[in-house]
mmCIF file of C-alpha atoms in Angstrom:
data_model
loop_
_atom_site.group_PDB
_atom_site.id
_atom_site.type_symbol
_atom_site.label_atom_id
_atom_site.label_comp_id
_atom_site.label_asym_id
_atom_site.label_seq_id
_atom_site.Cartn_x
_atom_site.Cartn_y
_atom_site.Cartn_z
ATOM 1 C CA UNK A 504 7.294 2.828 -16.070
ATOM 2 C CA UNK A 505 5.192 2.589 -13.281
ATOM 3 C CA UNK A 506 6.317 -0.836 -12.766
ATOM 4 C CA UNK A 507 10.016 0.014 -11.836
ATOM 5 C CA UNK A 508 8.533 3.002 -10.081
ATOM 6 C CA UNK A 509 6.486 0.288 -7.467
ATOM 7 C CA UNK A 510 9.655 -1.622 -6.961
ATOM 8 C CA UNK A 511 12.125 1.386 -5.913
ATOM 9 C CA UNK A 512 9.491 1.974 -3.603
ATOM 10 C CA UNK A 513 9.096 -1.468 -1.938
ATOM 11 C CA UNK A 514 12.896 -1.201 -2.186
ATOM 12 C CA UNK A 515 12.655 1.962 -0.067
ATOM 13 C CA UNK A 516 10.145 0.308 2.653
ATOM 14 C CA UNK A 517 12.505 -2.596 2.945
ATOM 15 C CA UNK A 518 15.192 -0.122 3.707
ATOM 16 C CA UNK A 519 13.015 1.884 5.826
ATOM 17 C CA UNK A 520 13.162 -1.248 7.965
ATOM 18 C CA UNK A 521 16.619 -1.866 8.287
ATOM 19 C CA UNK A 522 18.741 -0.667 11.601
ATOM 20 C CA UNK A 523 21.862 0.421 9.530
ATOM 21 C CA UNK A 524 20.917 2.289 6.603
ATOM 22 C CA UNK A 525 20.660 5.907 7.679
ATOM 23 C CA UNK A 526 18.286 8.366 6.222
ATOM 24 C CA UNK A 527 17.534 11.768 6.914
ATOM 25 C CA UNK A 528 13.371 11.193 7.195
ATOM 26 C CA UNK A 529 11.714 7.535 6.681
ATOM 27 C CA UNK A 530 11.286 7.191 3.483
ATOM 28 C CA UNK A 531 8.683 3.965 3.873
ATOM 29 C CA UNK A 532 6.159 6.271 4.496
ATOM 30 C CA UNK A 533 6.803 8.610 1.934
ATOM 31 C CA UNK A 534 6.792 5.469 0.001
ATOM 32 C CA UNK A 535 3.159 4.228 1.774
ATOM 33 C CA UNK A 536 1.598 7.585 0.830
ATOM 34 C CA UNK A 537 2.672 7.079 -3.225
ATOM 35 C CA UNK A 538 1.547 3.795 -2.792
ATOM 36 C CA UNK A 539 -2.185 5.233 -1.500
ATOM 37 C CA UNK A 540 -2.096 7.641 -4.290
ATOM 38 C CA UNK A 541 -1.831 4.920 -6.964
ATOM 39 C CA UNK A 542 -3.823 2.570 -5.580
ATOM 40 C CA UNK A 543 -6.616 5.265 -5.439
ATOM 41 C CA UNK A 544 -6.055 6.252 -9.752
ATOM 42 C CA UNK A 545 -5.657 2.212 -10.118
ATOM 43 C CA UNK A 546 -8.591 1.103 -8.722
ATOM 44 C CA UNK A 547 -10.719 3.567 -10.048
ATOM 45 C CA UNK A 548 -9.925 2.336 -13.491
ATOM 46 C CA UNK A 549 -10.332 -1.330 -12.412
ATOM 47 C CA UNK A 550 -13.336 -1.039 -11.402
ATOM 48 C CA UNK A 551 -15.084 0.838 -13.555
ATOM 49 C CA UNK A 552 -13.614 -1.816 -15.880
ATOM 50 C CA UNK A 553 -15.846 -4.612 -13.668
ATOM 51 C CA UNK A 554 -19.151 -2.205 -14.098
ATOM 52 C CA UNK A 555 -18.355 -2.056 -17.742
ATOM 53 C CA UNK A 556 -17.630 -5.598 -17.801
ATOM 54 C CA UNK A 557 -19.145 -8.107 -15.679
ATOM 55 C CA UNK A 558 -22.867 -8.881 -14.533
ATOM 56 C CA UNK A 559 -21.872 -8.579 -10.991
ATOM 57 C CA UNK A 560 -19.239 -5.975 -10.521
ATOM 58 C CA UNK A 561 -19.192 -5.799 -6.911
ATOM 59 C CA UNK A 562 -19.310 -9.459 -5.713
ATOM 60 C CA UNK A 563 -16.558 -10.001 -9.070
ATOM 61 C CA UNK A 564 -14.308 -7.271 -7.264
ATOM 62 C CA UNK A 565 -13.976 -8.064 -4.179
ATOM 63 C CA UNK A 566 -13.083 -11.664 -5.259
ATOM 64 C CA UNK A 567 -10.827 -10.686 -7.919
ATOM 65 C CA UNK A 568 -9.037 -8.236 -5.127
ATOM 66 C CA UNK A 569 -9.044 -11.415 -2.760
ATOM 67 C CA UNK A 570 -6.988 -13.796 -5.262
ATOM 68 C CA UNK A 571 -4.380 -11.367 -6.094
ATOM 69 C CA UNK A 572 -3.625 -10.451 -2.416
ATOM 70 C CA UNK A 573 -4.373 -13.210 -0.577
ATOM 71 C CA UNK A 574 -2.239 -16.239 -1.552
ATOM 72 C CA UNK A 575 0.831 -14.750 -1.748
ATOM 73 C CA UNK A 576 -0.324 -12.840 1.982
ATOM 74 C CA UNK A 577 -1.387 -16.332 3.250
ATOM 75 C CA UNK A 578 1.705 -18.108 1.951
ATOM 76 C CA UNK A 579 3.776 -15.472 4.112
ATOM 77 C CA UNK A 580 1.947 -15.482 7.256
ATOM 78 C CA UNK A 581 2.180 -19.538 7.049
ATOM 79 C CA UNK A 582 5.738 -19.261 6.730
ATOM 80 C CA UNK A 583 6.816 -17.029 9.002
ATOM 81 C CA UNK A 584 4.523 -18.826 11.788
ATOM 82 C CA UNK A 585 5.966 -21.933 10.379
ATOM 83 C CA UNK A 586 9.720 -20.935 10.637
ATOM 84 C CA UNK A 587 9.243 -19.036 14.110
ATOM 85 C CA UNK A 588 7.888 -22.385 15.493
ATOM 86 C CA UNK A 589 10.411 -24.464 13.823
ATOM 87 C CA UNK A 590 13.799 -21.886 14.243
ATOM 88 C CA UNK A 591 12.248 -20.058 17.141
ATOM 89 C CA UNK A 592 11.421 -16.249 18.201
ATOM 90 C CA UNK A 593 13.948 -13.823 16.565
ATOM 91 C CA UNK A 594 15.783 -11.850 18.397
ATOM 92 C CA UNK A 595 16.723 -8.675 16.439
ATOM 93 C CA UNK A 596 14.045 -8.518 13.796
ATOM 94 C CA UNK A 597 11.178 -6.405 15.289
ATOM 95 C CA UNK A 598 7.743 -8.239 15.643
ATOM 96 C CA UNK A 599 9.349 -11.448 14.720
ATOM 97 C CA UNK A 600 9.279 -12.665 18.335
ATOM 98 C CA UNK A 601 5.606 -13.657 18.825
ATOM 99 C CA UNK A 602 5.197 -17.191 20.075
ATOM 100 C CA UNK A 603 2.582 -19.113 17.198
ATOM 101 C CA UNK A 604 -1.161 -19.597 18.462
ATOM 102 C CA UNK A 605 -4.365 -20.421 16.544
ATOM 103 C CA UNK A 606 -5.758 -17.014 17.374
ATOM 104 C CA UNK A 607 -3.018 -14.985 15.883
ATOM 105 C CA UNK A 608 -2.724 -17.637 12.770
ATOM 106 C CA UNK A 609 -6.309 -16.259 11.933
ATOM 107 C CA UNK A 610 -6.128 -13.328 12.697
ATOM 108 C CA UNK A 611 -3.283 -12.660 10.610
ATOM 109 C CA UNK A 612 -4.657 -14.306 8.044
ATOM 110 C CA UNK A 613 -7.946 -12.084 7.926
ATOM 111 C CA UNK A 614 -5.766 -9.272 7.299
ATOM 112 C CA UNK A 615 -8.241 -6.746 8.401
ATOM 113 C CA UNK A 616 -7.218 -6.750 11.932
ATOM 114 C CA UNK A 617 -4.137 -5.657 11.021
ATOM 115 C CA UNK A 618 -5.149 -2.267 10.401
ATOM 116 C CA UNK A 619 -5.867 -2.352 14.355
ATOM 117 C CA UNK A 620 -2.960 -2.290 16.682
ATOM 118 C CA UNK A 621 -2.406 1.215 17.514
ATOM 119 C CA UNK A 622 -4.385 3.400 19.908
ATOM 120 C CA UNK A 623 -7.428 3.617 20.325
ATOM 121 C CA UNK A 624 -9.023 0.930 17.909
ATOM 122 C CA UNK A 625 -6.793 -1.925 19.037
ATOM 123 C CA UNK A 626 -7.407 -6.142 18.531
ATOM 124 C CA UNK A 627 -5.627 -7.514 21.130
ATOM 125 C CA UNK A 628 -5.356 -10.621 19.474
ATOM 126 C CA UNK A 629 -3.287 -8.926 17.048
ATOM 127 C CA UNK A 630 -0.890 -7.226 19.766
ATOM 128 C CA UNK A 631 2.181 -6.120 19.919
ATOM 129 C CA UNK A 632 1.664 -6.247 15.460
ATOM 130 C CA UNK A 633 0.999 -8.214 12.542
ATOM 131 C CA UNK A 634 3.295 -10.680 11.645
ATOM 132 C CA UNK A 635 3.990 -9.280 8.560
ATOM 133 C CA UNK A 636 4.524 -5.989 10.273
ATOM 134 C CA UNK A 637 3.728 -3.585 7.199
ATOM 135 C CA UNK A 638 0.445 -5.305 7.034
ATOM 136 C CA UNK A 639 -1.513 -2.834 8.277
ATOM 137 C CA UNK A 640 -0.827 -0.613 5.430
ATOM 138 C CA UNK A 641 -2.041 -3.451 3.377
ATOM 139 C CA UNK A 642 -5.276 -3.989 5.633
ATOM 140 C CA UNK A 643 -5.635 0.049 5.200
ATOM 141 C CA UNK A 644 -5.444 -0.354 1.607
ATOM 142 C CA UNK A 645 -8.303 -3.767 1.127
ATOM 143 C CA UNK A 646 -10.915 -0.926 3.288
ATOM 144 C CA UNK A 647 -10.178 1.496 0.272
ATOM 145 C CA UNK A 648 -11.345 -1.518 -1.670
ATOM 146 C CA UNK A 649 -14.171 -2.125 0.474
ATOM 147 C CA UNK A 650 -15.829 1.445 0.016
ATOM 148 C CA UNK A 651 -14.866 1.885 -3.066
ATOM 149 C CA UNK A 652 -18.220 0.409 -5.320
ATOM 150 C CA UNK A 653 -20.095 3.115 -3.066
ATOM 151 C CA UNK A 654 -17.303 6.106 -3.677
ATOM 152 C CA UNK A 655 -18.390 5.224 -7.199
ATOM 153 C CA UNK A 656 -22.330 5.980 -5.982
ATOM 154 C CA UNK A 657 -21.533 8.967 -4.207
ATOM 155 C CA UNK A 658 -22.630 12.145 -6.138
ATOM 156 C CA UNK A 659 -20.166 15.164 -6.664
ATOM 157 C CA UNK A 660 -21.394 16.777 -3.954
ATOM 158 C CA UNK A 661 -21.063 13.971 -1.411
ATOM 159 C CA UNK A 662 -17.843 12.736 -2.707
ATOM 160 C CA UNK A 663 -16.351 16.618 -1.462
ATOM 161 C CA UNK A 664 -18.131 16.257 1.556
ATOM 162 C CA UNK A 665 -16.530 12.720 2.438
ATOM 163 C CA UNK A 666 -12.990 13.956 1.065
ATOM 164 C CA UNK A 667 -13.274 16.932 3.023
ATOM 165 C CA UNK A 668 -14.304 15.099 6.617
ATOM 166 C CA UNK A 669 -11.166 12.797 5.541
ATOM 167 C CA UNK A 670 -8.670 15.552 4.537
ATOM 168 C CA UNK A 671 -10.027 17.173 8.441
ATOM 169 C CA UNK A 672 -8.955 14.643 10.059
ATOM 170 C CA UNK A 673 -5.598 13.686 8.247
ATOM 171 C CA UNK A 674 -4.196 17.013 8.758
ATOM 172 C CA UNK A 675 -5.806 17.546 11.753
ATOM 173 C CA UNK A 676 -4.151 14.647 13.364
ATOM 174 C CA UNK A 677 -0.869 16.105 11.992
ATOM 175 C CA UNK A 678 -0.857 18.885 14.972
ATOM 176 C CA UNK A 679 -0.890 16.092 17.607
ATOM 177 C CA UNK A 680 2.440 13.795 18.629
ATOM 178 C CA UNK A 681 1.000 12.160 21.350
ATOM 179 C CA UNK A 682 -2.714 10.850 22.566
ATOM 180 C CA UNK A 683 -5.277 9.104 21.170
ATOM 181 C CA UNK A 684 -5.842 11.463 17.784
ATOM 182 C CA UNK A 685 -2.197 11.984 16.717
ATOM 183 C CA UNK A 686 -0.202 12.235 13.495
ATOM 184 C CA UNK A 687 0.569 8.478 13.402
ATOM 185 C CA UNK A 688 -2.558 6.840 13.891
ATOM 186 C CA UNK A 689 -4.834 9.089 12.127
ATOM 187 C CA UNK A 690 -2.606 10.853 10.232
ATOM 188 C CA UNK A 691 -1.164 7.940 8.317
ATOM 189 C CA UNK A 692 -2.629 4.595 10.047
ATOM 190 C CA UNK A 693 -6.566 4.406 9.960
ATOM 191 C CA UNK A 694 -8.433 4.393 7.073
ATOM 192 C CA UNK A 695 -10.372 7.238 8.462
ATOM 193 C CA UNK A 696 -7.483 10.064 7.582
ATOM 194 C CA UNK A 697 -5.587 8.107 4.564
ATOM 195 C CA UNK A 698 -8.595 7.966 3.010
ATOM 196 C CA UNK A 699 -7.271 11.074 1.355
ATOM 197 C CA UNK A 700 -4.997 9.856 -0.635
ATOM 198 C CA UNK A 701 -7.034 7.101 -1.867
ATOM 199 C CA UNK A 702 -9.107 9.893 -3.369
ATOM 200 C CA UNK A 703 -6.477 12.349 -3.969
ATOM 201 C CA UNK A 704 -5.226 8.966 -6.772
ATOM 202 C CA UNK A 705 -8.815 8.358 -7.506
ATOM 203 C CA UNK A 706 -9.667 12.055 -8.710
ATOM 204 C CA UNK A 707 -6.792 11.871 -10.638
ATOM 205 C CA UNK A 708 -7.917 9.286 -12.328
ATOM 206 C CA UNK A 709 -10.660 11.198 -13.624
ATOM 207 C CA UNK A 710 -8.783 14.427 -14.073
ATOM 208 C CA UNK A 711 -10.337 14.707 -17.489
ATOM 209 C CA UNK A 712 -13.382 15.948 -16.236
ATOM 210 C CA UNK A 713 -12.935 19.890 -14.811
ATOM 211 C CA UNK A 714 -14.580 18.939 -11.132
ATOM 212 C CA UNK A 715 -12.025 16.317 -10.651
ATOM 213 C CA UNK A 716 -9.269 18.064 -12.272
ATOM 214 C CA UNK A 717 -9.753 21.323 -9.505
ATOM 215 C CA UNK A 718 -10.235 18.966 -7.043
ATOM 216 C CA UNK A 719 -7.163 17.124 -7.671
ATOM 217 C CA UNK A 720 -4.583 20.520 -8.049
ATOM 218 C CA UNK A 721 -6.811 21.741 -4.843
ATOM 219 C CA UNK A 722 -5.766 18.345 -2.877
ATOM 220 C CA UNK A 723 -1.996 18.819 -4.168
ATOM 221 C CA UNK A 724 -2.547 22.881 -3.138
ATOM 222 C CA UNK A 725 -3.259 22.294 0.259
ATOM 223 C CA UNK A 726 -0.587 19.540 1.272
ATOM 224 C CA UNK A 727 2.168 21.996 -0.639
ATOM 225 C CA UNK A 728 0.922 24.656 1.199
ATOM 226 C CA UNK A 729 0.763 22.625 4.681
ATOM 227 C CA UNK A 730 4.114 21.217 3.923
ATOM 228 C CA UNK A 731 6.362 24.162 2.857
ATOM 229 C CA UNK A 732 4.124 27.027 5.414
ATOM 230 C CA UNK A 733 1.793 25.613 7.902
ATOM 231 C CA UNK A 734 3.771 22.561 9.176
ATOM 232 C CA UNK A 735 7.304 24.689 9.884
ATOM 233 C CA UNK A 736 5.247 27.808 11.358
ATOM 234 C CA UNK A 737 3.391 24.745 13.820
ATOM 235 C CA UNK A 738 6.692 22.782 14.150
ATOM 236 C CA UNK A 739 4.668 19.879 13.532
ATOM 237 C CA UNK A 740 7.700 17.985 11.822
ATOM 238 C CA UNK A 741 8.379 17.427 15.777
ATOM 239 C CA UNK A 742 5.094 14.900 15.237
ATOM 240 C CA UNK A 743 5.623 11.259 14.281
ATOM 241 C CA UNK A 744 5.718 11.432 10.131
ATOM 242 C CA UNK A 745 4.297 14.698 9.526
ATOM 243 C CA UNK A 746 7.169 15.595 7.209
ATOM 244 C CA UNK A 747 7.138 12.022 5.508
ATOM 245 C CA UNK A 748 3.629 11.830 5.070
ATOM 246 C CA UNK A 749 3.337 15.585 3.819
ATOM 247 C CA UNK A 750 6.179 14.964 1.515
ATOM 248 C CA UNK A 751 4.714 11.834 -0.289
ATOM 249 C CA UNK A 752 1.684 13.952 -0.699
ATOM 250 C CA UNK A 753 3.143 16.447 -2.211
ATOM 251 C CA UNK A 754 5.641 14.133 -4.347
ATOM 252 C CA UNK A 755 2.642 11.335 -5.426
ATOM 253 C CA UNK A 756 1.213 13.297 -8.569
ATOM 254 C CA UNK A 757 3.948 14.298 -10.254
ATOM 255 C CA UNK A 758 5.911 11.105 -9.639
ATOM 256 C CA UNK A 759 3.007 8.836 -10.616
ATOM 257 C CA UNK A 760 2.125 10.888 -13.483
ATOM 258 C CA UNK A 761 6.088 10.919 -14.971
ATOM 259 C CA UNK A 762 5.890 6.909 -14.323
ATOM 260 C CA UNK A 763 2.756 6.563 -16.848
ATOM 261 C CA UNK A 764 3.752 9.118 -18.733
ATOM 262 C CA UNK A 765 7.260 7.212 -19.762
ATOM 263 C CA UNK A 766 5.701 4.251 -21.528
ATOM 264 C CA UNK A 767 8.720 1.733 -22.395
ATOM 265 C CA UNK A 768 8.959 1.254 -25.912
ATOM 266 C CA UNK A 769 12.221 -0.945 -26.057
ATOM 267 C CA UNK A 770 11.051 -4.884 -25.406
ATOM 268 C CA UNK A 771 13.357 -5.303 -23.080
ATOM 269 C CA UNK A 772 12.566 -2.278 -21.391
ATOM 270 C CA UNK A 773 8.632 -3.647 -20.780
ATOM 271 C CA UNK A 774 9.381 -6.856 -19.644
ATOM 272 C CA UNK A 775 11.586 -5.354 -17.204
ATOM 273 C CA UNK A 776 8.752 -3.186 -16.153
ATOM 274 C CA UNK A 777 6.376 -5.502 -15.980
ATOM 275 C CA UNK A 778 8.993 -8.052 -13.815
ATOM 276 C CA UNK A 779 9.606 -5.037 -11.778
ATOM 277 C CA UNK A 780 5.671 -4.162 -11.313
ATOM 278 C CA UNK A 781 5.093 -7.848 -10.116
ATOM 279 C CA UNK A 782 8.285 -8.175 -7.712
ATOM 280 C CA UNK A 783 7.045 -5.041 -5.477
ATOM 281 C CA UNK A 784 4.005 -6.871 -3.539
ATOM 282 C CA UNK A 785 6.051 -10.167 -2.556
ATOM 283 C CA UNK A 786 8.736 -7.634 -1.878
ATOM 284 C CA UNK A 787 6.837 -5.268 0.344
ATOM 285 C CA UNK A 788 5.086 -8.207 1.965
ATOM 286 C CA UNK A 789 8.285 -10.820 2.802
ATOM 287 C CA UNK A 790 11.338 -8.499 3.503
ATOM 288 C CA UNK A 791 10.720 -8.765 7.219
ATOM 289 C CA UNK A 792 10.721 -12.873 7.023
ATOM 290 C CA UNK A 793 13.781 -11.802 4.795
ATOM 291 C CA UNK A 794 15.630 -10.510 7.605
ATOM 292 C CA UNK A 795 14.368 -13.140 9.932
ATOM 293 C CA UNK A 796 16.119 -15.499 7.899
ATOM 294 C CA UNK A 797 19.077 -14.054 7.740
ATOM 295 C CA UNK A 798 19.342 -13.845 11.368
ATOM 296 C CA UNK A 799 18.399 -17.345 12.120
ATOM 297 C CA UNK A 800 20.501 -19.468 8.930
ATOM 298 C CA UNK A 801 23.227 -16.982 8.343
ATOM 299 C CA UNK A 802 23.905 -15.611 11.591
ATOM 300 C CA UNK A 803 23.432 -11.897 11.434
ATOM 301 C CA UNK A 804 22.762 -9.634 14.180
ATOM 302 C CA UNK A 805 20.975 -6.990 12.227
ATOM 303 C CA UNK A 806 21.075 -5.097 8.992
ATOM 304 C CA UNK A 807 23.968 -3.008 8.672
ATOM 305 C CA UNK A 808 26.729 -2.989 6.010
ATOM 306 C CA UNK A 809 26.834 -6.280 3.645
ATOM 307 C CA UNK A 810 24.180 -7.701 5.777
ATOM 308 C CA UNK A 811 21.851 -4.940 3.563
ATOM 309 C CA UNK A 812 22.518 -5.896 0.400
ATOM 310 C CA UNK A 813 22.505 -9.872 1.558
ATOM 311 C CA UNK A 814 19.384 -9.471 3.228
ATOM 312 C CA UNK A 815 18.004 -7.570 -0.097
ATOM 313 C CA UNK A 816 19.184 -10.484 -2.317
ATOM 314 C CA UNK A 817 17.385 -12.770 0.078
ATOM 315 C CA UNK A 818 14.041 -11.133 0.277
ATOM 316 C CA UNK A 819 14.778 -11.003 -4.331
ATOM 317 C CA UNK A 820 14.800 -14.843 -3.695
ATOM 318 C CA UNK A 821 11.578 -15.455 -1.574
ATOM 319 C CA UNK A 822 9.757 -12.258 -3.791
ATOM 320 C CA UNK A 823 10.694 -14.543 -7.139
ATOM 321 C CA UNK A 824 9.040 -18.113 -5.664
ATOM 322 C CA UNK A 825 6.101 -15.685 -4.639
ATOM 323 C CA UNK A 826 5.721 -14.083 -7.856
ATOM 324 C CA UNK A 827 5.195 -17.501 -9.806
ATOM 325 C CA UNK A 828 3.551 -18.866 -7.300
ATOM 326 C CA UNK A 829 1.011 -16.018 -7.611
ATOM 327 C CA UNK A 830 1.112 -16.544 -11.744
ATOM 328 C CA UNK A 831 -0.779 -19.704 -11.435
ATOM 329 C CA UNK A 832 -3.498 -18.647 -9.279
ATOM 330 C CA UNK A 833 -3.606 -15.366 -12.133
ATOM 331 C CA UNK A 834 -4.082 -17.267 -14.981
ATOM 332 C CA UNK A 835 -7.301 -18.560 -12.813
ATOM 333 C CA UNK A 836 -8.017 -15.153 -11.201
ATOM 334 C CA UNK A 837 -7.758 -12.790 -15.301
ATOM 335 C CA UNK A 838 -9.856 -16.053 -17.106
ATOM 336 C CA UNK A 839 -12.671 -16.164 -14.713
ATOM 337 C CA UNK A 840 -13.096 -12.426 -14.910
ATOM 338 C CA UNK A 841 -13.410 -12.439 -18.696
ATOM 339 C CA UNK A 842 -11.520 -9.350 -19.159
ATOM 340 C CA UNK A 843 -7.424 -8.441 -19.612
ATOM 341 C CA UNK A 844 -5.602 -7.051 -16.777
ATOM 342 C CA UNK A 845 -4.971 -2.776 -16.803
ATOM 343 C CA UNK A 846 -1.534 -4.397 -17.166
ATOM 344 C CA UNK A 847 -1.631 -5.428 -20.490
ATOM 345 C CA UNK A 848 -3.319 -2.134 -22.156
ATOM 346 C CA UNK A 849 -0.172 -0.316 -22.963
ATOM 347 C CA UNK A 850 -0.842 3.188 -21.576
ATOM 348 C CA UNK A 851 -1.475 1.530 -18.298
ATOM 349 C CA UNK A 852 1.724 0.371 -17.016
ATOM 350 C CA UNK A 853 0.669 -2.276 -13.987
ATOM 351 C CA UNK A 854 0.462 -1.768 -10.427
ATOM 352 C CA UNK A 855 -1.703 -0.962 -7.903
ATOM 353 C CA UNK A 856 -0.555 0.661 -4.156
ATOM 354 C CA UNK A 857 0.966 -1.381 -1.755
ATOM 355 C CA UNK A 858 -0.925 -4.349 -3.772
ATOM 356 C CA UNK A 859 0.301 -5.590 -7.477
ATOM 357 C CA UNK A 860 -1.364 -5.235 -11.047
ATOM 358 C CA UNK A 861 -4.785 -5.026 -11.340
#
């Protein structure tokens, strides 16, 4: 069920973004940090898949990671450029007001520098954020991908000693609100501390072997711990996210592992699954051109109210032209591979992160 699981949380990052639903704690980044977590187990199936499979794993990776996040990506950044120019700046819907120019058309549509727009490794091309805003979770994600065929090379030794300098400074950053190392940037931003999580999912992954296993319930041991001792006695829930992030790290393994443990039996049950699975990336990817729409065609002056559930139905709309749009360029991306997708081997539901099926 790890298909339904993705979309509640897209549904929950949409949300996150509104101005009138009211929660407690964010819980997008709770969301972001399960999202991390899965894409780390995912991906460390997938590829082991390519090495198994094709004569080039690496080179057959990266472009197989390309086609399933890059059109549908590309086809958003277009648009919203597209409609800004055409409709104009928004007014209410955050980021939404950059003027188009070449340089931020390309940039945006490298994805990369997305990950760079908060102190101290800024693009200023990119400035004040990505046009997709929640991009640079997605740009955060695609370096995973990037170091993952040598995460596969490291030995056990060196893959503790690069988890460890990661897990230093993710929770490191968590005792700092303000200056250049702080609990937003490094603590759930760069690639540098979320790296973590990535590895925290990709352990998992091989929990059947007893050195991942203990690392995995050590990873889980030390986030409970931080979140339910060390972060009240340090007040650092007074830092930006500190609670959120803690809390999806504590809630990722036992919420991803219930999701692929309940394998839908029923028909109907799978295809909803698998619809669900493949509606999360166009959702957590168009909601904010979503609300820009609904502010320039239908008037509204935020999201508050009916204007949530409107501006929900709306991004449903745009995620449902992405999601066949991004079936064609599959049945190009799964042939030229040679192998099936994770998706279709049933005690694999599909999914992977803040990305789709793998």
């Amino acid at each position: 069920m790890l298909g339904i699981t993705r979309f509640i949380l897209a549904i929950l990052v949409l949300l996150s973004h509104t101005t009138g639903a009211s929660f407690p704690f964010n819980p997008g980044v709770v969301a972001v940090i399960v999202f991390y977590f899965t894409s780390g187990y995912l991906m460390r199936r997938s590829y082991q898949r390519f090495l198994q499979h094709s004569a080039r794993p690496i080179r057959t990776f990266y472009l197989d990671r390309v086609l399933k996040l890059f059109p549908q990506y590309a086809v958003v950044v277009l648009a919203s450029f597209a409609f800004i120019g055409w409709l104009g700046p928004a007014v209410h819907v955050l980021f939404l007001n950059q003027e188009p120019s070449l340089q931020k058309i390309v940039l945006n549509l490298a994805l990369l520098p997305a990950n760079y727009v908060f102190p101290p490794l800024m693009v200023d091309g990119m400035l004040p954020h990505p046009i997709i805003p929640p991009a640079w979770s997605l740009a955060s994600e695609f370096h995973f991908y990037l170091l993952l065929p040598a995460i596969f090379l490291l030995r056990r030794k060196a893959f503790l000693a690069v988890l460890c300098l990661s897990m230093l400074i993710q929770l490191g950053s968590l005792f700092f609100g303000s200056g250049d190392f702080n609990s937003d940037n490094f603590g759930y931003r760069y690639i540098f501390g979320v790296l973590t999580f990535f590895l925290f999912g990709y352990a998992f992954a091989q929990a059947h072997e007893a050195f991942y296993r203990r690392i995995a319930r050590s990873i889980w041991a030390v986030y409970a711990m931080m979140l339910l001792v060390i972060a009240p006695a340090f007040t650092l829930f007074a830092h930006r996210f500190a609670l959120e992030v803690l809390l999806g790290a504590v809630l990722a393994w036992p919420l991803v592992s219930a999701s692929l443990a309940a394998i839908p039996r029923e028909p109907w049950l799978k295809a909803l699954d698998n619809l669900a699975g493949r509606l999360a990336y166009p959702i957590f990817i168009s909601h904010f051109l979503a609300f820009y729409l609904c502010e320039k065609l239908l008037g509204f002056s935020g999201q508050a109210g009916l204007q949530i559930p409107v501006a929900i139905a709306v991004c449903l709309a745009l995620s449902g032209l992405l999601m066949q749009f991004q079936a064609l360029v599959d049945a190009y991306r799964l042939g030229r591979r040679g192998f099936a997708s994770l998706s279709r081997i049933p005690e694999v539901p599909s999914g992977t992160g803040t990305a789709a099926e793998s």
